[in-house]
């Protein structure tokens, strides 16, 4: 459907097997669309899987209604992307070029069919994922952010979209296309805006508002009961989501910002087995999310659990930040850790407008050809420095200690020290922030001499310390002095990921004594589901 790379075009020429098509016929029904008919409009939720028996379909620009890319779909191909798996809004407007005969399978029946025929599922998901990647790369999305450079609020929206692999594009307020879009949507033409399709402006554009419109902030009914609630969408949480779905458990993941967690801010992970040339943390976990969706696991974001209680029946009830409640028979805590906020005056004022906590492609664009400051001496800070030095004029790494050896992998520290685009400032700290419309300067103090100097920079990346997010647990489980969850023998349990409360488990960085590595987090999330399954089934036994 999109501007397809040669490998994707070839992939889409490979039809589903005859037995797959017969399964579609059995589960669905045949429909006819006349030439010119709109099959789905950008922003609508995909209710059916559409397999093209005959005819031709094209991707259409929502505003001009012209063909968006030169490639079309023909007989024996199917439409859609990963939004079909989650039930989120379609990022595409699709139109019939000529009369079309299709097989339409209701979404619920199609997901069930995919779970029962893995060979067919593999073909469909591979194409869906490739289409989503290509759409992001080509910038053919109908979701348009106008004036990101003038709005810290829209920068938050862009961060949410980017980290969740949601296609969008950016225009300046003065761009003629932006003014045309605003006019069509009835939005002010001289102010930042978020436009979906051709005629819809998303009011009060926040990550939560955009997520709700796109169908990511899932409406969970008060009577919905899940087998397992997974709190946190980092590597451990998504791994648990994959295995929970594969084991037939009804699972939901609640994530505050984006799947990937802290690992999602890593531009390149080089020591994860199976990826010899490295992979970004966001890409790694996004692949896991697609797998989990394939197995029927649901995701709700950006949503935060603010309280958890256990009722008289032994079930757990979580309250979300929007007041909704989710009931589950078991809970997996996978909230990870968050970088600590530095005790600096005006820090909150500059967050998203000079102060950042992630180094992804989005943040890198804000500091192109400028001086960049990174605060921290761990692997995340080192990976950020290596990534940002490709586009920044120079990167300054501020380290409180005397060396990098304690908290950073040797292969990474040696690269930093050898890179001419990076300067490591040992025993140094940032003590002041300055700027009017955005950050422009920082005060830097030597911990050895006490001398303070001023450095010009518009981008400071804070990657220091780690604080667990466990306040919402309402004293249901035992924590250590720093707020990390006690598990295994520390909690008087035989299973290493069991907490002091039966039915609540903890995996990943939030667990006291965890290794703080992506690979171990994925392993813990995978292993924990076996005991979750036991608990759920024992709870159901008469």
CSV table of C-alpha atoms in Angstrom, one decimal, residues 108-349:
chain,number,residue,atom,x,y,z
A,108,UNK,CA,-12.3,-10.8,15.9
A,109,UNK,CA,-12.8,-13.8,13.7
A,110,UNK,CA,-9.6,-13.0,11.8
A,111,UNK,CA,-7.5,-12.7,14.9
A,112,UNK,CA,-8.8,-16.1,16.0
A,113,UNK,CA,-8.0,-17.5,12.6
A,114,UNK,CA,-4.5,-16.1,12.8
A,115,UNK,CA,-4.0,-17.7,16.2
A,116,UNK,CA,-5.0,-21.1,14.8
A,117,UNK,CA,-3.1,-20.9,11.5
A,118,UNK,CA,0.4,-19.7,12.4
A,119,UNK,CA,1.8,-20.1,8.8
A,120,UNK,CA,-0.8,-17.7,7.6
A,121,UNK,CA,-0.3,-15.4,10.5
A,122,UNK,CA,3.4,-15.2,9.8
A,123,UNK,CA,2.8,-14.0,6.3
A,124,UNK,CA,0.3,-11.4,7.3
A,125,UNK,CA,2.2,-10.0,10.3
A,126,UNK,CA,5.5,-9.8,8.3
A,127,UNK,CA,3.7,-7.6,5.7
A,128,UNK,CA,1.9,-5.6,8.3
A,129,UNK,CA,5.1,-4.8,10.1
A,130,UNK,CA,7.0,-3.9,6.9
A,131,UNK,CA,4.2,-1.6,5.8
A,132,UNK,CA,4.3,0.2,9.2
A,133,UNK,CA,8.1,0.7,9.0
A,134,UNK,CA,7.9,1.9,5.4
A,135,UNK,CA,5.1,4.4,6.3
A,136,UNK,CA,7.2,5.8,9.0
A,137,UNK,CA,10.3,6.1,6.8
A,138,UNK,CA,8.4,7.7,3.9
A,139,UNK,CA,6.3,10.1,5.9
A,140,UNK,CA,3.1,9.2,4.2
A,141,UNK,CA,1.0,9.3,7.4
A,142,UNK,CA,-2.3,11.3,7.6
A,143,UNK,CA,-1.4,12.4,11.2
A,144,UNK,CA,0.3,15.8,10.9
A,145,UNK,CA,2.0,17.8,13.6
A,146,UNK,CA,2.1,21.5,12.7
A,147,UNK,CA,4.5,23.8,14.5
A,148,UNK,CA,6.4,21.3,16.7
A,149,UNK,CA,9.3,23.7,16.9
A,150,UNK,CA,7.1,26.3,18.5
A,151,UNK,CA,5.3,24.1,21.0
A,152,UNK,CA,6.7,22.0,23.9
A,153,UNK,CA,3.3,20.3,24.2
A,154,UNK,CA,3.5,19.1,20.6
A,155,UNK,CA,7.1,17.9,21.3
A,156,UNK,CA,5.6,15.6,24.0
A,157,UNK,CA,3.1,14.3,21.4
A,158,UNK,CA,5.9,13.7,18.9
A,159,UNK,CA,7.9,11.8,21.5
A,160,UNK,CA,4.9,9.6,22.3
A,161,UNK,CA,4.2,8.9,18.6
A,162,UNK,CA,7.9,8.3,17.7
A,163,UNK,CA,8.5,5.9,20.6
A,164,UNK,CA,5.3,4.0,19.9
A,165,UNK,CA,6.2,3.5,16.2
A,166,UNK,CA,3.1,5.5,15.1
A,167,UNK,CA,3.4,7.1,11.7
A,168,UNK,CA,3.2,10.9,11.5
A,169,UNK,CA,4.8,13.8,9.8
A,170,UNK,CA,5.7,17.4,10.8
A,171,UNK,CA,5.1,20.7,9.0
A,172,UNK,CA,6.0,24.2,9.9
A,173,UNK,CA,3.2,26.7,10.7
A,174,UNK,CA,4.2,28.7,7.6
A,175,UNK,CA,4.1,25.8,5.2
A,176,UNK,CA,1.3,26.2,2.6
A,177,UNK,CA,0.2,22.6,3.1
A,178,UNK,CA,-0.1,23.2,6.8
A,179,UNK,CA,-2.3,26.3,6.3
A,180,UNK,CA,-4.4,24.3,3.8
A,181,UNK,CA,-4.8,21.5,6.3
A,182,UNK,CA,-5.7,23.9,9.1
A,183,UNK,CA,-8.3,25.6,6.9
A,184,UNK,CA,-9.9,22.3,6.0
A,185,UNK,CA,-10.0,21.2,9.6
A,186,UNK,CA,-11.2,24.6,10.9
A,187,UNK,CA,-8.1,25.2,13.0
A,188,UNK,CA,-6.2,28.5,13.4
A,189,UNK,CA,-3.7,28.7,10.6
A,190,UNK,CA,-1.1,30.5,12.6
A,191,UNK,CA,-0.9,28.2,15.7
A,192,UNK,CA,0.5,24.7,16.3
A,193,UNK,CA,-2.0,22.0,15.7
A,194,UNK,CA,-2.5,18.2,15.3
A,195,UNK,CA,-4.5,17.3,12.1
A,196,UNK,CA,-5.8,13.8,11.4
A,197,UNK,CA,-6.8,13.1,7.8
A,198,UNK,CA,-8.2,16.0,5.9
A,199,UNK,CA,-10.8,17.6,8.2
A,200,UNK,CA,-10.1,16.8,11.8
A,201,UNK,CA,-8.1,18.8,14.3
A,202,UNK,CA,-7.4,17.0,17.6
A,203,UNK,CA,-8.3,19.5,20.3
A,204,UNK,CA,-6.0,20.0,23.4
A,205,UNK,CA,-3.4,17.8,21.8
A,206,UNK,CA,-1.7,15.8,24.5
A,207,UNK,CA,-0.3,12.2,24.2
A,208,UNK,CA,-3.4,10.9,26.0
A,209,UNK,CA,-5.8,12.8,23.7
A,210,UNK,CA,-4.0,11.6,20.6
A,211,UNK,CA,-3.8,8.1,21.9
A,212,UNK,CA,-7.6,8.1,22.6
A,213,UNK,CA,-8.4,9.3,19.1
A,214,UNK,CA,-6.1,6.7,17.5
A,215,UNK,CA,-7.7,3.9,19.6
A,216,UNK,CA,-4.6,3.2,21.8
A,217,UNK,CA,-6.1,4.3,25.1
A,218,UNK,CA,-8.3,1.3,25.1
A,219,UNK,CA,-11.7,1.7,26.8
A,220,UNK,CA,-11.7,-1.0,29.4
A,221,UNK,CA,-15.2,-1.8,30.8
A,222,UNK,CA,-15.7,-1.9,34.6
A,223,UNK,CA,-16.8,-5.5,34.2
A,224,UNK,CA,-13.7,-6.6,32.2
A,225,UNK,CA,-11.7,-9.2,34.1
A,226,UNK,CA,-8.3,-10.3,32.8
A,227,UNK,CA,-6.2,-13.3,33.8
A,228,UNK,CA,-3.2,-11.1,34.2
A,229,UNK,CA,-2.5,-7.4,34.4
A,230,UNK,CA,1.0,-6.5,33.3
A,231,UNK,CA,2.0,-3.1,34.6
A,232,UNK,CA,4.8,-1.6,32.4
A,233,UNK,CA,5.7,-2.1,28.7
A,234,UNK,CA,9.5,-2.4,28.9
A,235,UNK,CA,11.4,-5.5,27.8
A,236,UNK,CA,10.3,-7.6,30.7
A,237,UNK,CA,6.6,-6.5,30.5
A,238,UNK,CA,6.4,-7.1,26.7
A,239,UNK,CA,8.1,-10.4,27.1
A,240,UNK,CA,5.5,-11.4,29.7
A,241,UNK,CA,2.8,-10.2,27.3
A,242,UNK,CA,4.1,-12.4,24.5
A,243,UNK,CA,4.2,-15.5,26.7
A,244,UNK,CA,0.9,-14.8,28.4
A,245,UNK,CA,-0.8,-14.6,25.1
A,246,UNK,CA,0.9,-17.6,23.7
A,247,UNK,CA,-0.2,-19.6,26.8
A,248,UNK,CA,-3.8,-18.6,26.2
A,249,UNK,CA,-4.1,-16.1,29.2
A,250,UNK,CA,-6.2,-13.1,28.8
A,251,UNK,CA,-3.7,-10.4,29.3
A,252,UNK,CA,-3.5,-6.6,29.2
A,253,UNK,CA,-0.4,-4.3,29.4
A,254,UNK,CA,-0.8,-0.8,30.9
A,255,UNK,CA,2.1,1.5,29.9
A,256,UNK,CA,2.5,5.1,31.0
A,257,UNK,CA,4.3,6.4,27.9
A,258,UNK,CA,5.6,3.9,25.3
A,259,UNK,CA,6.5,0.3,24.9
A,260,UNK,CA,10.2,-0.1,25.3
A,261,UNK,CA,10.6,1.5,28.7
A,262,UNK,CA,14.0,2.9,29.5
A,263,UNK,CA,15.4,0.5,27.0
A,264,UNK,CA,13.3,2.2,24.4
A,265,UNK,CA,15.4,5.3,24.7
A,266,UNK,CA,18.6,3.4,23.7
A,267,UNK,CA,19.5,4.2,20.2
A,268,UNK,CA,21.6,1.1,19.8
A,269,UNK,CA,22.0,-2.1,21.8
A,270,UNK,CA,25.0,-4.1,20.6
A,271,UNK,CA,25.2,-6.9,23.1
A,272,UNK,CA,21.8,-8.5,22.6
A,273,UNK,CA,22.1,-12.0,21.2
A,274,UNK,CA,20.9,-12.4,17.6
A,275,UNK,CA,21.6,-8.8,16.5
A,276,UNK,CA,25.3,-8.7,15.6
A,277,UNK,CA,25.1,-5.2,14.1
A,278,UNK,CA,23.0,-3.9,17.0
A,279,UNK,CA,19.3,-2.9,17.3
A,280,UNK,CA,17.6,0.1,18.9
A,281,UNK,CA,15.8,-0.7,22.1
A,282,UNK,CA,12.6,0.7,20.6
A,283,UNK,CA,12.7,-1.6,17.6
A,284,UNK,CA,13.5,-4.6,19.7
A,285,UNK,CA,10.5,-4.1,22.0
A,286,UNK,CA,8.2,-3.1,19.2
A,287,UNK,CA,8.8,-6.4,17.6
A,288,UNK,CA,7.8,-8.0,20.8
A,289,UNK,CA,4.6,-5.9,21.0
A,290,UNK,CA,3.6,-7.0,17.5
A,291,UNK,CA,4.1,-10.6,18.7
A,292,UNK,CA,2.0,-10.1,21.8
A,293,UNK,CA,-0.8,-8.5,19.7
A,294,UNK,CA,-0.7,-11.5,17.5
A,295,UNK,CA,-1.6,-13.7,20.5
A,296,UNK,CA,-4.4,-11.4,21.6
A,297,UNK,CA,-2.7,-9.4,24.4
A,298,UNK,CA,-4.2,-5.9,24.7
A,299,UNK,CA,-2.2,-2.7,25.3
A,300,UNK,CA,-3.5,0.5,26.9
A,301,UNK,CA,-1.4,3.6,26.8
A,302,UNK,CA,-0.5,6.2,27.8
A,303,UNK,CA,-2.1,5.1,31.0
A,304,UNK,CA,-0.7,4.8,34.5
A,305,UNK,CA,-1.8,2.6,37.4
A,306,UNK,CA,-2.3,4.8,40.5
A,307,UNK,CA,-3.6,2.2,43.0
A,308,UNK,CA,-3.9,-1.5,43.4
A,309,UNK,CA,-6.1,-3.4,45.9
A,310,UNK,CA,-7.0,-7.0,46.6
A,311,UNK,CA,-10.7,-7.8,47.1
A,312,UNK,CA,-12.4,-10.5,49.2
A,313,UNK,CA,-12.5,-12.9,46.3
A,314,UNK,CA,-8.7,-12.8,46.0
A,315,UNK,CA,-8.8,-10.8,42.7
A,316,UNK,CA,-6.8,-7.6,42.2
A,317,UNK,CA,-8.4,-4.3,41.1
A,318,UNK,CA,-6.2,-1.6,39.6
A,319,UNK,CA,-7.3,2.0,39.3
A,320,UNK,CA,-5.9,3.9,36.3
A,321,UNK,CA,-5.1,7.6,36.2
A,322,UNK,CA,-8.3,8.3,34.2
A,323,UNK,CA,-10.4,6.6,36.9
A,324,UNK,CA,-11.0,3.4,35.1
A,325,UNK,CA,-10.6,0.1,36.9
A,326,UNK,CA,-9.1,-3.2,35.7
A,327,UNK,CA,-9.7,-6.5,37.5
A,328,UNK,CA,-7.2,-9.3,37.1
A,329,UNK,CA,-6.5,-12.7,38.8
A,330,UNK,CA,-2.8,-12.0,38.8
A,331,UNK,CA,-0.4,-9.0,38.4
A,332,UNK,CA,3.0,-8.8,37.0
A,333,UNK,CA,4.9,-5.7,38.1
A,334,UNK,CA,7.3,-4.6,35.2
A,335,UNK,CA,7.4,-0.8,35.8
A,336,UNK,CA,11.2,-0.7,35.6
A,337,UNK,CA,13.0,2.4,36.8
A,338,UNK,CA,13.0,6.1,35.8
A,339,UNK,CA,15.9,8.5,35.5
A,340,UNK,CA,16.1,10.7,38.5
A,341,UNK,CA,15.2,14.4,38.1
A,342,UNK,CA,18.1,16.6,39.1
A,343,UNK,CA,17.5,19.2,41.8
A,344,UNK,CA,18.1,22.1,39.4
A,345,UNK,CA,16.2,25.4,39.4
A,346,UNK,CA,14.0,25.7,36.3
A,347,UNK,CA,14.4,22.0,35.4
A,348,UNK,CA,10.6,21.5,34.9
A,349,UNK,CA,10.4,24.7,32.8
